[in-house]
Short mmCIF file of C-alpha atoms in Angstrom, two decimals:
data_model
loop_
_atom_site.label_atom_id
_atom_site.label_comp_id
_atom_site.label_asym_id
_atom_site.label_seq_id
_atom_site.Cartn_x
_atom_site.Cartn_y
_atom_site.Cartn_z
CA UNK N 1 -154.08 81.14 -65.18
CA UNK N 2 -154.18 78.77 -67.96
CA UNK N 3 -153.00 74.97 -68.13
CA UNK N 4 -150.05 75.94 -69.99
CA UNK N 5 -148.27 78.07 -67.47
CA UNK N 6 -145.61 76.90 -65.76
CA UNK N 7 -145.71 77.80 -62.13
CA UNK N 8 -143.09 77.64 -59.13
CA UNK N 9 -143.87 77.81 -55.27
CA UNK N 10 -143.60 81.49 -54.41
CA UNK N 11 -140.35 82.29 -52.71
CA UNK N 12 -141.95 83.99 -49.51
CA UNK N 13 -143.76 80.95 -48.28
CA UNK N 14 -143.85 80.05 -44.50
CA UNK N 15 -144.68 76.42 -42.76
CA UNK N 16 -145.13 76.60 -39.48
CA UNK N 17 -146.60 74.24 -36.18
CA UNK N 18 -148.67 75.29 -33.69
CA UNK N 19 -150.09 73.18 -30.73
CA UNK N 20 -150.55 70.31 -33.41
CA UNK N 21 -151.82 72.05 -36.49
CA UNK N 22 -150.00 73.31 -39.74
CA UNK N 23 -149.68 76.80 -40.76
CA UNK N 24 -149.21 78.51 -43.97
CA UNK N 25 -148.57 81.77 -44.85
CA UNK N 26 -147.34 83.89 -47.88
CA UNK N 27 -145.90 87.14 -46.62
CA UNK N 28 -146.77 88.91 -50.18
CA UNK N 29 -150.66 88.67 -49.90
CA UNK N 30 -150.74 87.97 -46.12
CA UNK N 31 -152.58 84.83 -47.10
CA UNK N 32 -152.49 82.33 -44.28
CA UNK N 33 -154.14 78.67 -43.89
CA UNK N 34 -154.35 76.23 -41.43
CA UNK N 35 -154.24 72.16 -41.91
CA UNK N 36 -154.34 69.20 -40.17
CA UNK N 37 -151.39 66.66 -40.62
CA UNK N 38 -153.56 65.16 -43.36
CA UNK N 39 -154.16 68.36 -44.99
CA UNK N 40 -150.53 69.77 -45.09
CA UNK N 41 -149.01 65.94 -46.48
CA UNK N 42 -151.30 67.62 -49.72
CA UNK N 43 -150.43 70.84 -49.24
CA UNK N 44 -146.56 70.18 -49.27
CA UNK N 45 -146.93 67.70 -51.83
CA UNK N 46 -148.62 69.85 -54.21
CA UNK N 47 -145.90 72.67 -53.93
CA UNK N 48 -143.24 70.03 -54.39
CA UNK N 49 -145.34 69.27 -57.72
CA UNK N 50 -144.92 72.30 -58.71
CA UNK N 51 -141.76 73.12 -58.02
CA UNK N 52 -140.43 69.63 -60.02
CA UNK N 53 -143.10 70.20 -63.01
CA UNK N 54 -144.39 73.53 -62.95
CA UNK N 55 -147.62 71.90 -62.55
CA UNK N 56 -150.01 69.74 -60.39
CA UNK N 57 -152.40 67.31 -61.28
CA UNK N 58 -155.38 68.35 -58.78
CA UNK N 59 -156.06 71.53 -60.93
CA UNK N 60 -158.80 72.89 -58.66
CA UNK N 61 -156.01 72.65 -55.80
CA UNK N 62 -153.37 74.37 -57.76
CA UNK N 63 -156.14 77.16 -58.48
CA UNK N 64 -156.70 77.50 -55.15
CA UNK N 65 -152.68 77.83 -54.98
CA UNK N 66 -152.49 80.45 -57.19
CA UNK N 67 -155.31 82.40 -55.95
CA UNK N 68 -153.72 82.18 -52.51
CA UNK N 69 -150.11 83.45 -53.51
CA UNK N 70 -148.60 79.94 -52.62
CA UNK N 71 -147.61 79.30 -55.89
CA UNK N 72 -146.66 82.24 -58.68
CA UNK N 73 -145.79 82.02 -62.77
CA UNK N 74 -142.32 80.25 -63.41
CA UNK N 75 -140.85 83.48 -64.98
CA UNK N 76 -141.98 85.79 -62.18
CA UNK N 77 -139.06 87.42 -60.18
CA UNK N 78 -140.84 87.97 -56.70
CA UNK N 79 -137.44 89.31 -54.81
CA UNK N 80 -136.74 91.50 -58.20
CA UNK N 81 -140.86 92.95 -57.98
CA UNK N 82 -140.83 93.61 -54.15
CA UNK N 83 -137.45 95.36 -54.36
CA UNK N 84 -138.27 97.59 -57.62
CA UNK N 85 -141.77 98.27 -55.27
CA UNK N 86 -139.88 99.31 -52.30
CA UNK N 87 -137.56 101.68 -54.73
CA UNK N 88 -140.18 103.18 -55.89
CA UNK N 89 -141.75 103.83 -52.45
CA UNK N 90 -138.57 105.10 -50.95
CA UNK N 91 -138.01 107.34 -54.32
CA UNK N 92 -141.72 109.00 -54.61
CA UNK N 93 -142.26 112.40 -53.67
CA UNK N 94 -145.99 112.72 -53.27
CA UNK N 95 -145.93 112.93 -49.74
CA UNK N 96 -143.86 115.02 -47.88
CA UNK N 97 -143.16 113.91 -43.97
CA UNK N 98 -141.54 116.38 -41.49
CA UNK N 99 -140.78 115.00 -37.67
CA UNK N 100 -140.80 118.51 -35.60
CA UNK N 101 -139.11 118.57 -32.05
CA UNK N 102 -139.89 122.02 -31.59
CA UNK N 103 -138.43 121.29 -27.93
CA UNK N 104 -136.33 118.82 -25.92
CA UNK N 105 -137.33 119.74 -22.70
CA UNK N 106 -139.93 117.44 -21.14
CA UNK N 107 -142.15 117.34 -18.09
CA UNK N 108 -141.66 113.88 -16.94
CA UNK N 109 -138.31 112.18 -15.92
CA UNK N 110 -139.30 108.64 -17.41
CA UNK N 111 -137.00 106.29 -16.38
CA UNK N 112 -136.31 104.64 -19.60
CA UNK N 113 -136.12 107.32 -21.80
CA UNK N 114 -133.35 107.65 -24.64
CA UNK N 115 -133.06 111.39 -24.17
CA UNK N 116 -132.56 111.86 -20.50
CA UNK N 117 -128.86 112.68 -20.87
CA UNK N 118 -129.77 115.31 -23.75
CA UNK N 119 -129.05 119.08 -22.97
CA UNK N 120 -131.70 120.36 -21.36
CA UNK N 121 -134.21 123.37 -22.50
CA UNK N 122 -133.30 122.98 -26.56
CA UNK N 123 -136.49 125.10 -27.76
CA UNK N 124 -137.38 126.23 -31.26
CA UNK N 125 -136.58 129.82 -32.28
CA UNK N 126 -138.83 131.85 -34.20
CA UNK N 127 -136.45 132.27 -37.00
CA UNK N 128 -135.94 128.41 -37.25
CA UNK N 129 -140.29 128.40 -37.29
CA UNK N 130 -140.29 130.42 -40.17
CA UNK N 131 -137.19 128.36 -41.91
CA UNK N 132 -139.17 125.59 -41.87
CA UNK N 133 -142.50 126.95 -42.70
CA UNK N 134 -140.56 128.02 -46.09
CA UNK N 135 -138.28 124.80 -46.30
CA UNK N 136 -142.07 123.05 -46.75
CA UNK N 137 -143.30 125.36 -49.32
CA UNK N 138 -141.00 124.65 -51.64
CA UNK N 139 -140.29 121.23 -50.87
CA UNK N 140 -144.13 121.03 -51.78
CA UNK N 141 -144.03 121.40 -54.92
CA UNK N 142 -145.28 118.53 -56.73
CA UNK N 143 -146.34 116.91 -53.94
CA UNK N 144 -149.91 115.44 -52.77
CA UNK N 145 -150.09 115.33 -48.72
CA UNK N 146 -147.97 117.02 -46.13
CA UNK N 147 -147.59 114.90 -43.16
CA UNK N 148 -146.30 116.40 -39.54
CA UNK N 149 -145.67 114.42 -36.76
CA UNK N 150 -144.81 116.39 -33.26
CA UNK N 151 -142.41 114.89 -31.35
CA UNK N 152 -140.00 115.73 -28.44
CA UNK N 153 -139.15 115.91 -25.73
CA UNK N 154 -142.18 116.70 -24.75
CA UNK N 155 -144.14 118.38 -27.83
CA UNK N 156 -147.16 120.06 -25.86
CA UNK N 157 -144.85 122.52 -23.89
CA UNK N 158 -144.63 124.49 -26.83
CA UNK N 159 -148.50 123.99 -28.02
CA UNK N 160 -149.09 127.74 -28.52
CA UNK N 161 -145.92 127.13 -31.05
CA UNK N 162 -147.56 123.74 -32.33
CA UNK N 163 -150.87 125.91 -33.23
CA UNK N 164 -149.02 128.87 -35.01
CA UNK N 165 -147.08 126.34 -36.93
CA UNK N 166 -150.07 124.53 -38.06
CA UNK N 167 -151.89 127.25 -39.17
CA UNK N 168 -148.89 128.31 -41.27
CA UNK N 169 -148.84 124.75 -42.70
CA UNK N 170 -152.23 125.11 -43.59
CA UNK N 171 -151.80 128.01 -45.22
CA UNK N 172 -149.23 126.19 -47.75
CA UNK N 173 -151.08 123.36 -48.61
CA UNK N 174 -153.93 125.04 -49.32
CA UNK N 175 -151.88 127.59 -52.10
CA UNK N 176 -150.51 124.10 -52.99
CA UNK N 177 -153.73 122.42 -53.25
CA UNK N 178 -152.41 119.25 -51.57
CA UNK N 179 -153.56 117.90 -48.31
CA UNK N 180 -152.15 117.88 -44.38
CA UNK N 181 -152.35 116.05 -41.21
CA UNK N 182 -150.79 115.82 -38.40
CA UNK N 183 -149.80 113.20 -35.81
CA UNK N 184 -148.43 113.57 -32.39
CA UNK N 185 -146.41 111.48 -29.75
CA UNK N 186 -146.91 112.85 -26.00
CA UNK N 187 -146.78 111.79 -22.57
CA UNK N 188 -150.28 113.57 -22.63
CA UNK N 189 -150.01 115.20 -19.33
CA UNK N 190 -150.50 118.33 -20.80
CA UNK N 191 -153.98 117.17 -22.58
CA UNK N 192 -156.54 119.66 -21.32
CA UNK N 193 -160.45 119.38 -22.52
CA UNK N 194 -159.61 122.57 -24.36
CA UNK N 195 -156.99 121.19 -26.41
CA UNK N 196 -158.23 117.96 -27.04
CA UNK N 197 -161.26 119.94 -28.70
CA UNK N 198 -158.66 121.98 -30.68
CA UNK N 199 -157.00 118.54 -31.83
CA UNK N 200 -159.62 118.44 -35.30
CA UNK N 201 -158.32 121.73 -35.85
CA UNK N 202 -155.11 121.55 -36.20
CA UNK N 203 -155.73 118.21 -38.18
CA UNK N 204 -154.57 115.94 -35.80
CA UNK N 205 -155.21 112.52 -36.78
CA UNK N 206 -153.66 110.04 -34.43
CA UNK N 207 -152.13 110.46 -30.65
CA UNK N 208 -149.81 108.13 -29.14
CA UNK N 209 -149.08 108.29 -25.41
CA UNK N 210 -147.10 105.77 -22.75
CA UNK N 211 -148.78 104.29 -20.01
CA UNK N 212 -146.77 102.55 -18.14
CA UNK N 213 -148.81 100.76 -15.92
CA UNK N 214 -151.19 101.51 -12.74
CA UNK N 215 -150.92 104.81 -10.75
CA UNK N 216 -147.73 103.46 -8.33
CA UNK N 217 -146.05 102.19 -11.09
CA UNK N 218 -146.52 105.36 -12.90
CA UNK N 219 -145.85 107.30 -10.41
CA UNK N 220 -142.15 105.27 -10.22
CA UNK N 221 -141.07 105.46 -13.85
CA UNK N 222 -142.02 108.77 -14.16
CA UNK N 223 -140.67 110.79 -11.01
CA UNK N 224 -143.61 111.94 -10.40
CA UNK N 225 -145.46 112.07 -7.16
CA UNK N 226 -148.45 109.39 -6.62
CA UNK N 227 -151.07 112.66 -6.35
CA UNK N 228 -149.96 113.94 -9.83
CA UNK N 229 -150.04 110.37 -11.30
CA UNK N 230 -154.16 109.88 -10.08
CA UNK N 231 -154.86 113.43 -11.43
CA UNK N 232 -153.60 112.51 -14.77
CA UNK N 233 -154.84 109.07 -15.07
CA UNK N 234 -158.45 110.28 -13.74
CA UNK N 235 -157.74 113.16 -16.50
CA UNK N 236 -156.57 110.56 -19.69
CA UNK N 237 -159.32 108.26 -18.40
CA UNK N 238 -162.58 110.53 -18.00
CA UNK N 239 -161.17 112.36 -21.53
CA UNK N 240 -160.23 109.12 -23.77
CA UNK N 241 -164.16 109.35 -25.66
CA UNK N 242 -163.06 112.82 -26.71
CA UNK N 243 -160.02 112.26 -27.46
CA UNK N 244 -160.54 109.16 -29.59
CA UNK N 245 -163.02 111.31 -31.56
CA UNK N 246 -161.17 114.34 -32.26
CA UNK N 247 -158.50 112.29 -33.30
CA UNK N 248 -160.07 108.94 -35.15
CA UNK N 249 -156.86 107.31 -33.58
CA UNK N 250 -154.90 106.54 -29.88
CA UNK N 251 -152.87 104.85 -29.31
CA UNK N 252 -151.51 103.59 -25.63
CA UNK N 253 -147.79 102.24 -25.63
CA UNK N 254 -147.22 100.21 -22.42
CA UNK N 255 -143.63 99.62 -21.88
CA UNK N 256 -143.19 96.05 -19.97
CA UNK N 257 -140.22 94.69 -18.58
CA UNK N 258 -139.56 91.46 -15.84
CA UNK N 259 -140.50 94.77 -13.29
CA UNK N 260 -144.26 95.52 -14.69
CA UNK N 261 -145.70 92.33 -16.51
CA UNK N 262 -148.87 93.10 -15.63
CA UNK N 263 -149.03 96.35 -16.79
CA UNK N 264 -150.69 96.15 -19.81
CA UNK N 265 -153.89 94.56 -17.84
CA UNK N 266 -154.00 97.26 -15.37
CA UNK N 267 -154.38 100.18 -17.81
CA UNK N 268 -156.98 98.11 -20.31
CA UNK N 269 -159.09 97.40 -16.66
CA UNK N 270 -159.19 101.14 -15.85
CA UNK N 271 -160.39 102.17 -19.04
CA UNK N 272 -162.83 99.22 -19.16
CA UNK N 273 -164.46 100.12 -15.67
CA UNK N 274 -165.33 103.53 -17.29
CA UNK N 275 -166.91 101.74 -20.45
CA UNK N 276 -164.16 103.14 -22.46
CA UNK N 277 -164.15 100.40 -25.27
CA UNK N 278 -163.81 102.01 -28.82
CA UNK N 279 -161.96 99.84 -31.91
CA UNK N 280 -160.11 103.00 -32.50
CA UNK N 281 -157.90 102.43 -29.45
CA UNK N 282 -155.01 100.78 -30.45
CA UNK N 283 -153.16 99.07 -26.75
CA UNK N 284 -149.73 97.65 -27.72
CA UNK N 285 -147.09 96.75 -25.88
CA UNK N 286 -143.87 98.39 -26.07
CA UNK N 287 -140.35 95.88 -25.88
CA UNK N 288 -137.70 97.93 -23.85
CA UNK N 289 -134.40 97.04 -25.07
CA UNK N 290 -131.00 98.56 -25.91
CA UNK N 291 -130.12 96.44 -28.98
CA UNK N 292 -130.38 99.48 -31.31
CA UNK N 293 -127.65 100.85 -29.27
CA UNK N 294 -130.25 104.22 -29.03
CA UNK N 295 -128.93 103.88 -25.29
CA UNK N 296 -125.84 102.48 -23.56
CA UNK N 297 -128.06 101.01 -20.88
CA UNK N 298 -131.88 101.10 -19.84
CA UNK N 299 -131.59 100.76 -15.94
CA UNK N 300 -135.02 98.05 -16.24
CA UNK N 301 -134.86 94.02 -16.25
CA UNK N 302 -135.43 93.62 -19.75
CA UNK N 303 -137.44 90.64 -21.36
CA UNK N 304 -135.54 88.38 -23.79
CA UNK N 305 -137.35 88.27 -27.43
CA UNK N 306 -138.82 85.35 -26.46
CA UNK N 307 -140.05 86.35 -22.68
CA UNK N 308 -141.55 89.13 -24.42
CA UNK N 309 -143.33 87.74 -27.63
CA UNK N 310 -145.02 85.37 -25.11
CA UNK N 311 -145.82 88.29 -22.74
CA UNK N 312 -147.55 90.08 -25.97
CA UNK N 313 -149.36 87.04 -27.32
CA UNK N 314 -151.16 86.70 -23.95
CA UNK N 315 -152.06 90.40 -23.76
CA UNK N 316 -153.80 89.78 -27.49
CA UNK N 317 -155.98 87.38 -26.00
CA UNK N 318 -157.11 89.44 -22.99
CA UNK N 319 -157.43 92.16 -25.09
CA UNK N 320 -159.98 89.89 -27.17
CA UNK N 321 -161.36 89.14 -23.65
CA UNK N 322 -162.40 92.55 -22.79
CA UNK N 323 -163.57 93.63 -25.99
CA UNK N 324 -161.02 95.24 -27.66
CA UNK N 325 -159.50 95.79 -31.53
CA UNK N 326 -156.16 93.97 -31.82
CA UNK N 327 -153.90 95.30 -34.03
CA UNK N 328 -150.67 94.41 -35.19
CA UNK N 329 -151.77 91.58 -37.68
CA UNK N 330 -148.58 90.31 -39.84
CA UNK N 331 -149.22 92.03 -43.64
CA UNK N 332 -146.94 93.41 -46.68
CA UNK N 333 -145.50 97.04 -45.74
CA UNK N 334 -144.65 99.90 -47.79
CA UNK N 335 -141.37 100.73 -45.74
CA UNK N 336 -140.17 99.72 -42.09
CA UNK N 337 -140.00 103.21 -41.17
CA UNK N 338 -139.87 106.52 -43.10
CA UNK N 339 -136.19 106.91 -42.60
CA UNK N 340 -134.80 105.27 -46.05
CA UNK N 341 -138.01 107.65 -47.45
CA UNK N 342 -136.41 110.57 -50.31
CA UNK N 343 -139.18 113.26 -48.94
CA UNK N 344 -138.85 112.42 -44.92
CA UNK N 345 -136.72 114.85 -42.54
CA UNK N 346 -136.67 115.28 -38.94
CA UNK N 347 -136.15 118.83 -37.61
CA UNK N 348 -135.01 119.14 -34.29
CA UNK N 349 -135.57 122.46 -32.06
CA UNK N 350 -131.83 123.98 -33.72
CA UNK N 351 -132.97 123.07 -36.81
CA UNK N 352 -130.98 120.65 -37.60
CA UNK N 353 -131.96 117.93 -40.12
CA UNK N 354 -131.77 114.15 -40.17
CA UNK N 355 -133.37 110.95 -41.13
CA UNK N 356 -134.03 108.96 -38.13
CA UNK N 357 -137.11 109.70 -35.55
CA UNK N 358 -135.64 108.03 -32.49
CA UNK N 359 -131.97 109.51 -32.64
CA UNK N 360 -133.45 113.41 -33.05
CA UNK N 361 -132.03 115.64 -30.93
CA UNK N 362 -128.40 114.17 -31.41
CA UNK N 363 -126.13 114.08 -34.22
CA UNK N 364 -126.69 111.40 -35.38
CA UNK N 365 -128.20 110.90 -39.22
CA UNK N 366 -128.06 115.05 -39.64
CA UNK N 367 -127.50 116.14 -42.57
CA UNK N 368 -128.47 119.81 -43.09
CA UNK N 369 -129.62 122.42 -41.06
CA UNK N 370 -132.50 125.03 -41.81
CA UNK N 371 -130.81 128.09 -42.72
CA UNK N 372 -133.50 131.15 -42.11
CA UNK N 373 -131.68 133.53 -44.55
CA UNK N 374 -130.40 131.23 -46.99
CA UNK N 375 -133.28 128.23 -47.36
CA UNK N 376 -132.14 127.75 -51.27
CA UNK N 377 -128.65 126.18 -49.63
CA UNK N 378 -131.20 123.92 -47.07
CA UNK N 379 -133.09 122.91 -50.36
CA UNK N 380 -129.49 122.07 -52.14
CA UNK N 381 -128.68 120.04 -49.06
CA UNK N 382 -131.64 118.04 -48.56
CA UNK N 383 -131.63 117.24 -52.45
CA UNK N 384 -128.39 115.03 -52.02
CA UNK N 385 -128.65 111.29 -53.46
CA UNK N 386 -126.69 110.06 -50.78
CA UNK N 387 -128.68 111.45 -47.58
CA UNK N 388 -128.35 109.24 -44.48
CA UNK N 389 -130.28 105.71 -45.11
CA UNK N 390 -130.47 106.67 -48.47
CA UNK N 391 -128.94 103.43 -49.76
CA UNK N 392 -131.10 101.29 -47.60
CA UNK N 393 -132.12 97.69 -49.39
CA UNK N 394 -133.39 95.09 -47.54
CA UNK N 395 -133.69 92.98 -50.39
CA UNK N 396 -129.79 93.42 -50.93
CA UNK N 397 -129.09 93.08 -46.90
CA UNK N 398 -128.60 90.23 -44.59
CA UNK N 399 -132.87 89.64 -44.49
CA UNK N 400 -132.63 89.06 -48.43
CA UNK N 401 -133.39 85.35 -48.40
CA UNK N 402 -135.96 85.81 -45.57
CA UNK N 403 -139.41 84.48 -46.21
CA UNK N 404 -140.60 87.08 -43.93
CA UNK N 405 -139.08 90.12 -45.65
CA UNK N 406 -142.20 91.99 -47.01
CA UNK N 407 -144.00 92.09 -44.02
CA UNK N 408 -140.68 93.82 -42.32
CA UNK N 409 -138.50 94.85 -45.04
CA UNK N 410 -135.98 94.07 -42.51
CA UNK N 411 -136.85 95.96 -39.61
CA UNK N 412 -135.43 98.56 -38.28
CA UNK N 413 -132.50 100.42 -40.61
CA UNK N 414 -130.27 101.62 -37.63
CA UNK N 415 -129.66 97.65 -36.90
CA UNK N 416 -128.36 96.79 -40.25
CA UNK N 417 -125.20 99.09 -39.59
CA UNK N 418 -122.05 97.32 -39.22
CA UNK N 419 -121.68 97.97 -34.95
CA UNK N 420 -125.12 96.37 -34.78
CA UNK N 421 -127.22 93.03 -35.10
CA UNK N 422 -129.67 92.61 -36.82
CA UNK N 423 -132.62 90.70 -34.60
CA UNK N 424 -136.33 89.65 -35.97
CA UNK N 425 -139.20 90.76 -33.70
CA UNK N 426 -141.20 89.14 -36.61
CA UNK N 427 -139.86 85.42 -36.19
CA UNK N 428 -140.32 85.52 -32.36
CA UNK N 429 -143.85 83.82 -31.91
CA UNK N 430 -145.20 84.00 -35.39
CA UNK N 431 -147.01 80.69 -35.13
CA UNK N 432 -148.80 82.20 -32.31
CA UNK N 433 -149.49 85.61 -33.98
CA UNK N 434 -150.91 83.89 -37.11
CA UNK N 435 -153.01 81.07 -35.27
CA UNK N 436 -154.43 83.83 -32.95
CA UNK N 437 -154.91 86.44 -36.09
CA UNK N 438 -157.10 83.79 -37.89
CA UNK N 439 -159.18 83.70 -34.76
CA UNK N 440 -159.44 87.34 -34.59
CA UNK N 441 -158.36 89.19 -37.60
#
């Protein structure tokens, strides 16, 4: 930066309060400070400097400025950048991301889960295995990393399926010479020391699994009797060192509603008491809600966004408190989910292909189908330009003028169609998030 360039405040610049301080943050660089009253009076007036002169006199503050994302060359198109960015993201082929149900049946009758009214016993034929086996070699071409993530239903009731698969994937990318890993979301009830040892094998990188809560209130939201619920919580509990290392990654969703507040403190406590504290377990809480209309109704007393972003802040600090990562800090993303991606599919146990990870299993977002004896009409139909989510901008949508928008590229894609709402998680206690992240980060 030079004397001679004109500069402007950068368009995705935040001000925010929080119990009597200032904060700023640039949602580009994830850049945040924090000022007294004295502070941000020079602070604001240097950006309204700017933004009247293309200048400011304190050069070694306008450095800073610049250095800090706050304020960006007069001639630089920031909303024009990020969206050309996220184009190219959504466009690239390099990896290629398959979402496998290779069943809908599940174990566990949880009591808020989206596919409970799904026909039951949907399992993956052989035929459809070997479809998609072939579907990824030659969707592989070119590419740089295959990426499978096992979903459900409940994905472990067909493990011996899971392994064959795998190895078959394997087999691929190594002819292609590109790489593989795998993910997995379970209830993990199925977890047995065997398996988790197997996990490394079959390139397993990161678990997720739900824990509601202690054993009773497992127990309740998951139909299952109190003596199952202590056998698997002793099981997940005296098994989380080996799990964390043959995966690198676990993480435990605890879904909270006005029922189970405390939740979230009950399963960090049990895993403390067995000195199970590791920075590679990621404890987050998940928001039930029906706004994404995944659901007609979720039979809970849901939190408001408020009631909720308050609930997680004060779970951040006792996770802090007991000597655990937080994650979650606000940054730039690549996409807000891998739905709008070119090269991501869900399969579903029929086969059946489609964009979006939650709505799997229904019709919804399908596109194609795997076709064993005919995979070259699967390859035509998965090659369309106008696939499901395809046209997905959120630099063209409602968020567009958000100073927020690279850190969610407008959330979730399913909201921005025309029977929903759009609603930011983001905005909900961000002064809170960033004061706490500055602590912590």
């Amino acid at each position: 930066m030079t004397a001679a360039v004109q500069l402007k405040p950068s368009a995705f610049n935040v001000k925010l309060r929080h119990e009597g301080r200032h904060l700023a943050f640039n949602s580009i660089v994830a850049h945040s400070l924090e000022m007294s009253e004295a502070q941000a009076r020079v602070f604001n007036d240097a950006l309204d400097e700017v933004a009247q002169s293309g200048s400011c006199k304190d050069e070694a503050l306008l450095r800073c400025l610049y250095a800090l994302g706050f304020v960006v060359p007069a001639d630089h198109d920031e909303l024009a950048v990020q969206r050309a960015v996220f184009q190219a993201t959504k466009a690239s082929t390099e990896t290629l991301r398959f979402t496998i149900a290779p069943t809908m049946a599940c174990n566990l009758h949880c009591s808020y889960c989206f596919q409970q009214d799904f026909a039951p016993c949907k399992t993956m034929r052989l035929d459809i295995e070997r479809g998609i086996i072939e579907f990824a070699r030659r969707k592989l071409e070119g590419c740089k990393t295959l990426v499978v993530q096992w979903f459900g239903g409940e994905p472990l009731l067909r493990y011996k399926r899971i392994v064959a698969m795998t190895e078959a994937f394997q087999r691929v990318c190594a002819e292609r010479g590109v790489n593989y890993y795998a993910e997995i979301l379970t209830n993990g009830v199925l977890l047995t020391p065997e398996i988790i040892a197997n996990l490394p094998k079959l390139a397993v990188k990161a678990i997720q699994i739900p824990l509601d809560g202690d054993v009773d209130t497992y127990a309740r939201r998951k139909g299952v009797s109190r003596e199952r619920a202590q056998a698997y919580h002793d099981v997940l509990v005296n098994h989380m060192h080996a799990l964390v290392d043959a995966t690198g990654s676990v993480t435990i969703r605890i879904n909270v509603d006005r029922e189970n507040p405390a939740a979230g403190y009950d399963v960090v406590r049990m895993f403390k008491r067995k000195g199970c504290v590791d920075p590679r377990i990621d404890f987050r809480l998940g928001f039930l809600n029906n706004r994404d209309g995944i659901v007609d109704c979720i039979p809970h007393d849901c939190l408001s966004d408020v009631e909720f972003s308050d609930t997680e802040a004060e779970f951040r600090r006792f996770l802090v408190e007991q000597g655990y990562r937080v994650y979650g800090e606000p940054g730039p993303r690549k996409f807000p989910c891998s739905a709008p991606l070119r090269n991501n599919f869900t399969i579903d146990p029929t086969g059946r292909i489609g964009k979006c990870v939650p709505v799997i299993g229904t019709d919804e977002s399908v596109f194609s189908c795997i076709y064993p004896d005919d995979i070259a009409r699967t390859m035509r139909e998965t090659s369309i330009s106008n696939a499901p989510y395809s046209d997905f901008d959120p630099y063209g949508s409602v968020c567009r003028n958000c100073e927020l928008l690279p850190v969610c590229l407008g959330s979730c894609p399913r909201s921005h169609a025309p029977e929903h709402s759009v609603i930011c998680p983001l905005k909900q206690g961000l002064a809170k998030t960033l004061a706490f992240y500055r602590l912590h980060g």
